[in-house]
mmCIF file of C-alpha atoms in Angstrom:
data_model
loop_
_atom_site.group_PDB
_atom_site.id
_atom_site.type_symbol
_atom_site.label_atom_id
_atom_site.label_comp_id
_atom_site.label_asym_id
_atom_site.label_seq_id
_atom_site.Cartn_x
_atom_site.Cartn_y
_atom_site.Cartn_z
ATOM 1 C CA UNK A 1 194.252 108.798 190.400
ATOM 2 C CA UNK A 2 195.749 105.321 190.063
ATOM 3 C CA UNK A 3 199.379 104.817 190.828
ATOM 4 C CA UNK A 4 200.735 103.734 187.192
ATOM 5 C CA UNK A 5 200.413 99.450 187.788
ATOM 6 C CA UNK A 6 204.902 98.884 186.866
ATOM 7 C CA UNK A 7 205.244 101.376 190.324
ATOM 8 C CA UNK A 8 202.966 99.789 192.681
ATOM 9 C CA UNK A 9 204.796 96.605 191.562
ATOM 10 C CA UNK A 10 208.024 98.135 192.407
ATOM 11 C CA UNK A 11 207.141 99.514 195.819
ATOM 12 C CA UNK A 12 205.730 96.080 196.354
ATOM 13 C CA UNK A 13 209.333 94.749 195.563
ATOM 14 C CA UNK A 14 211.666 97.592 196.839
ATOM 15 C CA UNK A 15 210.016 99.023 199.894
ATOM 16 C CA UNK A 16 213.523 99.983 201.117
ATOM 17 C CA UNK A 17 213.353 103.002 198.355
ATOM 18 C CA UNK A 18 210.020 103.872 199.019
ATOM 19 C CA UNK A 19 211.441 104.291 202.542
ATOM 20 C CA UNK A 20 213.988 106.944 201.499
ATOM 21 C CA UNK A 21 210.950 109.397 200.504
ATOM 22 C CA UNK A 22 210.476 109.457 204.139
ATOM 23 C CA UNK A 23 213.601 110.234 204.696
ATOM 24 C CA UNK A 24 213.261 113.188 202.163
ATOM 25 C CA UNK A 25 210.043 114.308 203.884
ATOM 26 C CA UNK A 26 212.022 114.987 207.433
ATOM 27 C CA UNK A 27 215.216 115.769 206.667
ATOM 28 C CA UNK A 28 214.568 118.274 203.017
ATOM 29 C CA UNK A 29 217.957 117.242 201.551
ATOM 30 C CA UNK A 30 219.221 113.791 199.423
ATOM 31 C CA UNK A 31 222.238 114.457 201.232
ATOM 32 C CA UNK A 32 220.880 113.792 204.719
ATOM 33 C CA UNK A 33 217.937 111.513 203.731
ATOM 34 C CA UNK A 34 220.547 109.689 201.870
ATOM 35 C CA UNK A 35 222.767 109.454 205.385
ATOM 36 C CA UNK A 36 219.356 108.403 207.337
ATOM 37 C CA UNK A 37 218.723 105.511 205.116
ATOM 38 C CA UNK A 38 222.764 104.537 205.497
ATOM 39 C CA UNK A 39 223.422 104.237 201.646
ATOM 40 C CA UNK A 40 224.982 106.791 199.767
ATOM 41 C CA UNK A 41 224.080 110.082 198.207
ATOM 42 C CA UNK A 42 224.940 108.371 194.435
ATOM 43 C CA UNK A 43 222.178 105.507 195.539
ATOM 44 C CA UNK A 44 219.840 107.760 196.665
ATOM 45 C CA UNK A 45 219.710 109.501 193.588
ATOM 46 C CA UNK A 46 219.699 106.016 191.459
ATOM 47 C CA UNK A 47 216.566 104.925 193.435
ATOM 48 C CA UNK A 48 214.828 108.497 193.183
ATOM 49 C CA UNK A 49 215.512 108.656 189.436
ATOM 50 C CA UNK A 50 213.986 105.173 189.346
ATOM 51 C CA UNK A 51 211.041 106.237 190.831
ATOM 52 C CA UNK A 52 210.477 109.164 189.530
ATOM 53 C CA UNK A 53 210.762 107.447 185.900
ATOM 54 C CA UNK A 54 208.216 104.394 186.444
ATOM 55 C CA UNK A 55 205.777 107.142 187.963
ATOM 56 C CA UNK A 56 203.213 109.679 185.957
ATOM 57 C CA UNK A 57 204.772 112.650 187.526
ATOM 58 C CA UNK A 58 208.181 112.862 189.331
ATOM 59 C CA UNK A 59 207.994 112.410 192.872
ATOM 60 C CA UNK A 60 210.794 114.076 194.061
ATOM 61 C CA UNK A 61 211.643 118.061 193.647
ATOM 62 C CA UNK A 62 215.274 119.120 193.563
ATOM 63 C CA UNK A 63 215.894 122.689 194.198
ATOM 64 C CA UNK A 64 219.304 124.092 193.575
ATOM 65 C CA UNK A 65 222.750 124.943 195.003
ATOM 66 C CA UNK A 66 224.658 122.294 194.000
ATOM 67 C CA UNK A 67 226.198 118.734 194.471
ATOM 68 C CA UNK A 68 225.034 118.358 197.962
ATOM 69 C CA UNK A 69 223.905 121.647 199.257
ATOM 70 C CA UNK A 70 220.485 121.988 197.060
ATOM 71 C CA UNK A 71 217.743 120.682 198.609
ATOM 72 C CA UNK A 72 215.077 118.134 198.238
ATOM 73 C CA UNK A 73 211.420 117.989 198.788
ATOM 74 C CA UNK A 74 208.231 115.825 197.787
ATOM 75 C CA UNK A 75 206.239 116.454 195.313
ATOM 76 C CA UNK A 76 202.455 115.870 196.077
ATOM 77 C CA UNK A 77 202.651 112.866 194.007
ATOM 78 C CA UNK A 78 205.616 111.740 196.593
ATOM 79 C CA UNK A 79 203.276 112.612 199.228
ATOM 80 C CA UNK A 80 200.790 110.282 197.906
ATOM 81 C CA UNK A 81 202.676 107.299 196.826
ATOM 82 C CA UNK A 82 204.730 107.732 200.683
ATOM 83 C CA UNK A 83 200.767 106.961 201.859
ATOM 84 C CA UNK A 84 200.295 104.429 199.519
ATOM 85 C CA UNK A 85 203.745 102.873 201.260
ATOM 86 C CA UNK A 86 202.397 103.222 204.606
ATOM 87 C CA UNK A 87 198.819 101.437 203.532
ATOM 88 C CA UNK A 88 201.062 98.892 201.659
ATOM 89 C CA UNK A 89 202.982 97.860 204.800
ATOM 90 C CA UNK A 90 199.979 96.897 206.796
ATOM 91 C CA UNK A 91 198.917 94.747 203.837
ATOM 92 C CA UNK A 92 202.195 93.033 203.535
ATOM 93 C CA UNK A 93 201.687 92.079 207.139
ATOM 94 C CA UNK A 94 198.249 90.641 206.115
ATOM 95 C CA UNK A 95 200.008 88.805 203.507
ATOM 96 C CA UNK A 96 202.503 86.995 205.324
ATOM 97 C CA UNK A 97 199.812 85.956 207.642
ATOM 98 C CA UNK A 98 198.408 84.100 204.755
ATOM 99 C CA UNK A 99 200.924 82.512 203.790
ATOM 100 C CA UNK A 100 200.513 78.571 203.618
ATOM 101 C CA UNK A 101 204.271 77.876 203.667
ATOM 102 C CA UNK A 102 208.397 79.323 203.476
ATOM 103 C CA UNK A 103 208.163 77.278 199.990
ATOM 104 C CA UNK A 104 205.717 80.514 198.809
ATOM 105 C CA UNK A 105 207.501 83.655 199.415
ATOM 106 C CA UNK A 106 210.540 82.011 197.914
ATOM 107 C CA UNK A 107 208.684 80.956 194.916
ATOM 108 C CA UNK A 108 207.153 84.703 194.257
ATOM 109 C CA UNK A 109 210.944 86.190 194.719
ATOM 110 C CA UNK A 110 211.558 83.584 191.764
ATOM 111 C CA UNK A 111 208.961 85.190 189.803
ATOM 112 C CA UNK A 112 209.917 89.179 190.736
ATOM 113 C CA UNK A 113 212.563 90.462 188.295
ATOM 114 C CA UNK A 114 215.241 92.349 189.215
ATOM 115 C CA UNK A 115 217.456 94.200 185.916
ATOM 116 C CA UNK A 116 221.206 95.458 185.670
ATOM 117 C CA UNK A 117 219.975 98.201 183.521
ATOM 118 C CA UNK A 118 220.257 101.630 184.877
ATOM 119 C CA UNK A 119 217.754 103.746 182.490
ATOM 120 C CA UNK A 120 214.113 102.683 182.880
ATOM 121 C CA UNK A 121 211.779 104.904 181.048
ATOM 122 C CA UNK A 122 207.821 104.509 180.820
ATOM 123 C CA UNK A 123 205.685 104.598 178.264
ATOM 124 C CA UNK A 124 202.853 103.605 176.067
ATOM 125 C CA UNK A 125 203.106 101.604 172.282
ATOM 126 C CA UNK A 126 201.998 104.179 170.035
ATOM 127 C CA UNK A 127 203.211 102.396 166.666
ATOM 128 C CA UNK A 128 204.255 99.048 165.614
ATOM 129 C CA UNK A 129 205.520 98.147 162.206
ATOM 130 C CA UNK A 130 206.918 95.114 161.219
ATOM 131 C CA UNK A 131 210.533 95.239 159.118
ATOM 132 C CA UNK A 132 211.627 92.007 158.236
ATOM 133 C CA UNK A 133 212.253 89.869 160.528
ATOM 134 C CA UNK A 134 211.513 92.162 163.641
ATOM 135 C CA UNK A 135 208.814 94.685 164.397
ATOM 136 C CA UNK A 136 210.013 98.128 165.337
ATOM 137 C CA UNK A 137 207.794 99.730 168.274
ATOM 138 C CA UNK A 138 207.675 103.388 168.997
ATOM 139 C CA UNK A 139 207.207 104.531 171.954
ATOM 140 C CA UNK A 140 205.119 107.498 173.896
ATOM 141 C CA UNK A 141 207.077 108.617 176.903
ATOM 142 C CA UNK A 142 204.857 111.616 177.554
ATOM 143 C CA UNK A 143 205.906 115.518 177.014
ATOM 144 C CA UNK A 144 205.953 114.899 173.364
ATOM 145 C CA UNK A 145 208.738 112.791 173.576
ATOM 146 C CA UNK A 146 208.825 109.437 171.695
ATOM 147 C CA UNK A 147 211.531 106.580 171.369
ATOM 148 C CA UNK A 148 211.934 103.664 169.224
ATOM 149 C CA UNK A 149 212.544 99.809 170.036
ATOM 150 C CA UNK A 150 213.525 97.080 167.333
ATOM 151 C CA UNK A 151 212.301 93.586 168.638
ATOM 152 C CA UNK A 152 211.610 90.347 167.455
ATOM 153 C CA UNK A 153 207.772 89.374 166.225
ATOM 154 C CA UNK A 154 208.676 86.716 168.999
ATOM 155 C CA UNK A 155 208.533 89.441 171.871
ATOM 156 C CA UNK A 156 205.757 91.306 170.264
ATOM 157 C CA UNK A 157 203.305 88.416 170.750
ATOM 158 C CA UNK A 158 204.904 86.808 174.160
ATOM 159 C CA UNK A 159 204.289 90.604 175.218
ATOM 160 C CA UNK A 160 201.284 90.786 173.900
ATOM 161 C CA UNK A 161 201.892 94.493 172.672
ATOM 162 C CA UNK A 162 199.403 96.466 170.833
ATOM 163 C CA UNK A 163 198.749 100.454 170.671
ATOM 164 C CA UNK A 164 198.407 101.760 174.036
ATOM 165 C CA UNK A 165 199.699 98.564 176.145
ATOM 166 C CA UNK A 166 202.102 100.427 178.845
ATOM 167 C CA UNK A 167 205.503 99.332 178.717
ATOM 168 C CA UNK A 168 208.846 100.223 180.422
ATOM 169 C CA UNK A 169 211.929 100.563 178.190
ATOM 170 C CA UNK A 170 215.209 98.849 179.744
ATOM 171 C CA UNK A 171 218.669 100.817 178.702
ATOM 172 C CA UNK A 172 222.375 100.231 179.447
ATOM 173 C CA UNK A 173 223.734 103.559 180.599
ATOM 174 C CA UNK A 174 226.849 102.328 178.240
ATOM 175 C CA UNK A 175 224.598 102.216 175.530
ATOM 176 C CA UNK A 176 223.186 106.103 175.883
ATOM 177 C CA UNK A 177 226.230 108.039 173.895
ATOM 178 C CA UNK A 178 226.227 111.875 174.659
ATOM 179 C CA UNK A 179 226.876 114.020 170.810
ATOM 180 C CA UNK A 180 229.181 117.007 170.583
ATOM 181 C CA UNK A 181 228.106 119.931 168.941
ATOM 182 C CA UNK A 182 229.695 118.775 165.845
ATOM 183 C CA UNK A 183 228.453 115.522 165.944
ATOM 184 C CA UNK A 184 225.798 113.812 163.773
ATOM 185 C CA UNK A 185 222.941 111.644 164.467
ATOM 186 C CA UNK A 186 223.546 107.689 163.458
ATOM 187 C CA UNK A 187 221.124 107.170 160.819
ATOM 188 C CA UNK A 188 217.829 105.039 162.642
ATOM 189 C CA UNK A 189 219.134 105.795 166.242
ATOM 190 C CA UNK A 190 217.121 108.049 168.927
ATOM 191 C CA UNK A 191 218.241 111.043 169.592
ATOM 192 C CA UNK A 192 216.647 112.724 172.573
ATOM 193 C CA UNK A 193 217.716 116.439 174.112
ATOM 194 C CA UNK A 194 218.350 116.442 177.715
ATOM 195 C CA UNK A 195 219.863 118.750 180.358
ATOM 196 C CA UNK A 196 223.390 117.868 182.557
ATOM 197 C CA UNK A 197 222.201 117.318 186.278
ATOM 198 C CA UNK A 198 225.070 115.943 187.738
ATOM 199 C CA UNK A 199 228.590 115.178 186.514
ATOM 200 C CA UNK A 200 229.538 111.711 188.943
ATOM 201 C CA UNK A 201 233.458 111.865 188.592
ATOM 202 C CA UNK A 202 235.491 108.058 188.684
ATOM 203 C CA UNK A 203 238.900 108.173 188.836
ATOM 204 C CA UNK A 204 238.839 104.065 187.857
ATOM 205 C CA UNK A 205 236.666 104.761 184.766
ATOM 206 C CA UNK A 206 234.198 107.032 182.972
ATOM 207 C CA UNK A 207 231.916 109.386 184.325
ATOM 208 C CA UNK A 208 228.477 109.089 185.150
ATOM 209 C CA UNK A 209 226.150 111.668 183.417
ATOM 210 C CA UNK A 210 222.812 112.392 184.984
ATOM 211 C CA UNK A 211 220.513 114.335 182.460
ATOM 212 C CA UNK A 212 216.821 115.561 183.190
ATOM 213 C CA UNK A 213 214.371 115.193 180.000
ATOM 214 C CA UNK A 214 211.706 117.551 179.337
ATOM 215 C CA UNK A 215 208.862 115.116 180.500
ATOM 216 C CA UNK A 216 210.462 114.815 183.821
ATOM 217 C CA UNK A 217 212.305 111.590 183.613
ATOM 218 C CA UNK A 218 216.099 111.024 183.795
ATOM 219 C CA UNK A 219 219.272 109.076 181.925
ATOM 220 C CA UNK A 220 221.969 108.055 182.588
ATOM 221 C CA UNK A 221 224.917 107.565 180.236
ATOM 222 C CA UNK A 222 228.552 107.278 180.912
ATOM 223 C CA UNK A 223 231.252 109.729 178.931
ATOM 224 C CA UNK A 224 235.119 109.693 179.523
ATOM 225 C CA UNK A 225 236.367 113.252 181.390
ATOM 226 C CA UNK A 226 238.661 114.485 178.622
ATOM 227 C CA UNK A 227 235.376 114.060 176.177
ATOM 228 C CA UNK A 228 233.446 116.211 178.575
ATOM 229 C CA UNK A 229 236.024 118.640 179.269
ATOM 230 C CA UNK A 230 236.729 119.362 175.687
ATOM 231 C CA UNK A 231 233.006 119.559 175.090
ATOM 232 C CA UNK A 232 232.473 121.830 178.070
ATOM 233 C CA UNK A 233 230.195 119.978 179.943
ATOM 234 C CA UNK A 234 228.925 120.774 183.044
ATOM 235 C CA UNK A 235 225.918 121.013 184.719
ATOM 236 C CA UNK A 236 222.704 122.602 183.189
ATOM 237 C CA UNK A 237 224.136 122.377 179.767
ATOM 238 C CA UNK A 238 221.583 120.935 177.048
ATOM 239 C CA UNK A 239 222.824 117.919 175.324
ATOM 240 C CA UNK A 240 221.993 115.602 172.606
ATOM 241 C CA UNK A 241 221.890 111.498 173.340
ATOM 242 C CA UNK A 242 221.792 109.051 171.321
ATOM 243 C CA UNK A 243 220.899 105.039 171.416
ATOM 244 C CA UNK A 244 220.028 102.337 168.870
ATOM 245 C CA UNK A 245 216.629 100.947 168.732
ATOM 246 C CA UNK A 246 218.369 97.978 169.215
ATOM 247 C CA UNK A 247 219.520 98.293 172.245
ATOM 248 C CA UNK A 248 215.990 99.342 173.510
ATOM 249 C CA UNK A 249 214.532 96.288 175.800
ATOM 250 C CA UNK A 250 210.844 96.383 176.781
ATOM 251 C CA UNK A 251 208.893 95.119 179.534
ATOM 252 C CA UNK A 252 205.790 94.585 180.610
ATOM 253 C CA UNK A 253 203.661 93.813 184.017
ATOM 254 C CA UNK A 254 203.216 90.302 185.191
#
């Protein structure tokens, strides 16, 4: 099966995170893969939930026993893409080969896009309706799960979106905002249900909350400790997100 085209682009761009599956492969924990690779455990786990997000099926396994002491394996869809890596390397040797001059490599980094936004969820256009002056585009992110973005007619056409066209959806982790039990859903927003995998503590802000989906992909959002305490929060409780349509940017392969 085909690797899904916005990952190959990003191992193409980001072999450095590829790299860390390798890691994973030898050493069985995101702890000491994380220490191989010399960034930290909280980067490790950004790049794997990017990866596992852009792909069809996750391709890294976390078993349990806590922050730090669970473990880690590949999936076989990890052991395939780390391949892929490996075939992908000899190829970018080829390339630079090729190469006619400096001037080119610098222009193609000009043309590779790089995005603050922490949540990066795939999926496929599987409704578009125009409202006024913008066109609101739902989303399929697999798992029966389904989002909705409000964009421009603008974006619609320089996207060229139509039912089916596979997209990734670009979210602030600010703009994810965890619901307490007695809270209600804002009229138009998403509201997903998601499970607590890590609590990320900051004593110089908020903390960062990792939650699992039920179609295998991640968010993050960020919540204030006293909110969390007084809500109980803690790992492997089920929670209920929320974000506006709004806020949902979409992308496409170049």
């Amino acid at each position: 099966m085909p690797l899904p085209a916005l990952l190959t682009q990003h191992i193409a761009r980001r072999p450095q995170r590829i790299a860390l599956l390798q890691h994973i492969a030898e050493q069985g924990s995101i702890t000491r893969a994380a220490k191989a690779a010399g960034i930290s455990y909280k980067a490790a786990w950004d790049a794997i939930d990017e990866l596992n997000n852009l792909a069809s099926r996750p391709l890294v396994e976390r078993s349990t026993g806590g922050r730090g002491g669970g473990g880690a394996r590949l999936s076989a869809e990890g052991e395939r893409v780390l391949r892929l890596y490996q075939r992908l390397q000899a190829l970018q040797a080829q390339f630079l080969e090729a190469a006619e001059d400096s001037g080119d490599l610098d222009l193609l980094g000009r043309l590779m896009l790089r995005t603050s936004a922490r949540n990066q969820l795939q999926g496929q256009v599987s409704g578009l309706r125009r409202e006024g002056r913008h066109d609101r585009v739902s989303l399929a992110l697999g798992g029966g799960l389904e989002i909705e973005a409000l964009i421009t007619h603008d974006s619609t056409d320089r996207l060229e979106l139509t039912l089916g066209t596979t997209v990734v959806a670009l979210l602030k982790a600010g703009w994810v905002q965890l619901l307490g039990d007695e809270d209600k859903v804002e009229v138009g927003s998403n509201c997903l249900t998601a499970v607590v995998e890590d609590v990320l503590t900051d004593e110089q802000g908020p903390c960062e909350v990792r939650l699992a989906l039920g179609n295998g992909q991640t968010l993050c959002a960020f919540a204030q400790a006293q909110w969390l305490a007084r809500q109980k929060v803690t790992t492997g409780n089920r929670v209920r997100v929320q974000f506006k349509p709004s806020h949902v940017l979409l992308g496409v392969p170049v």
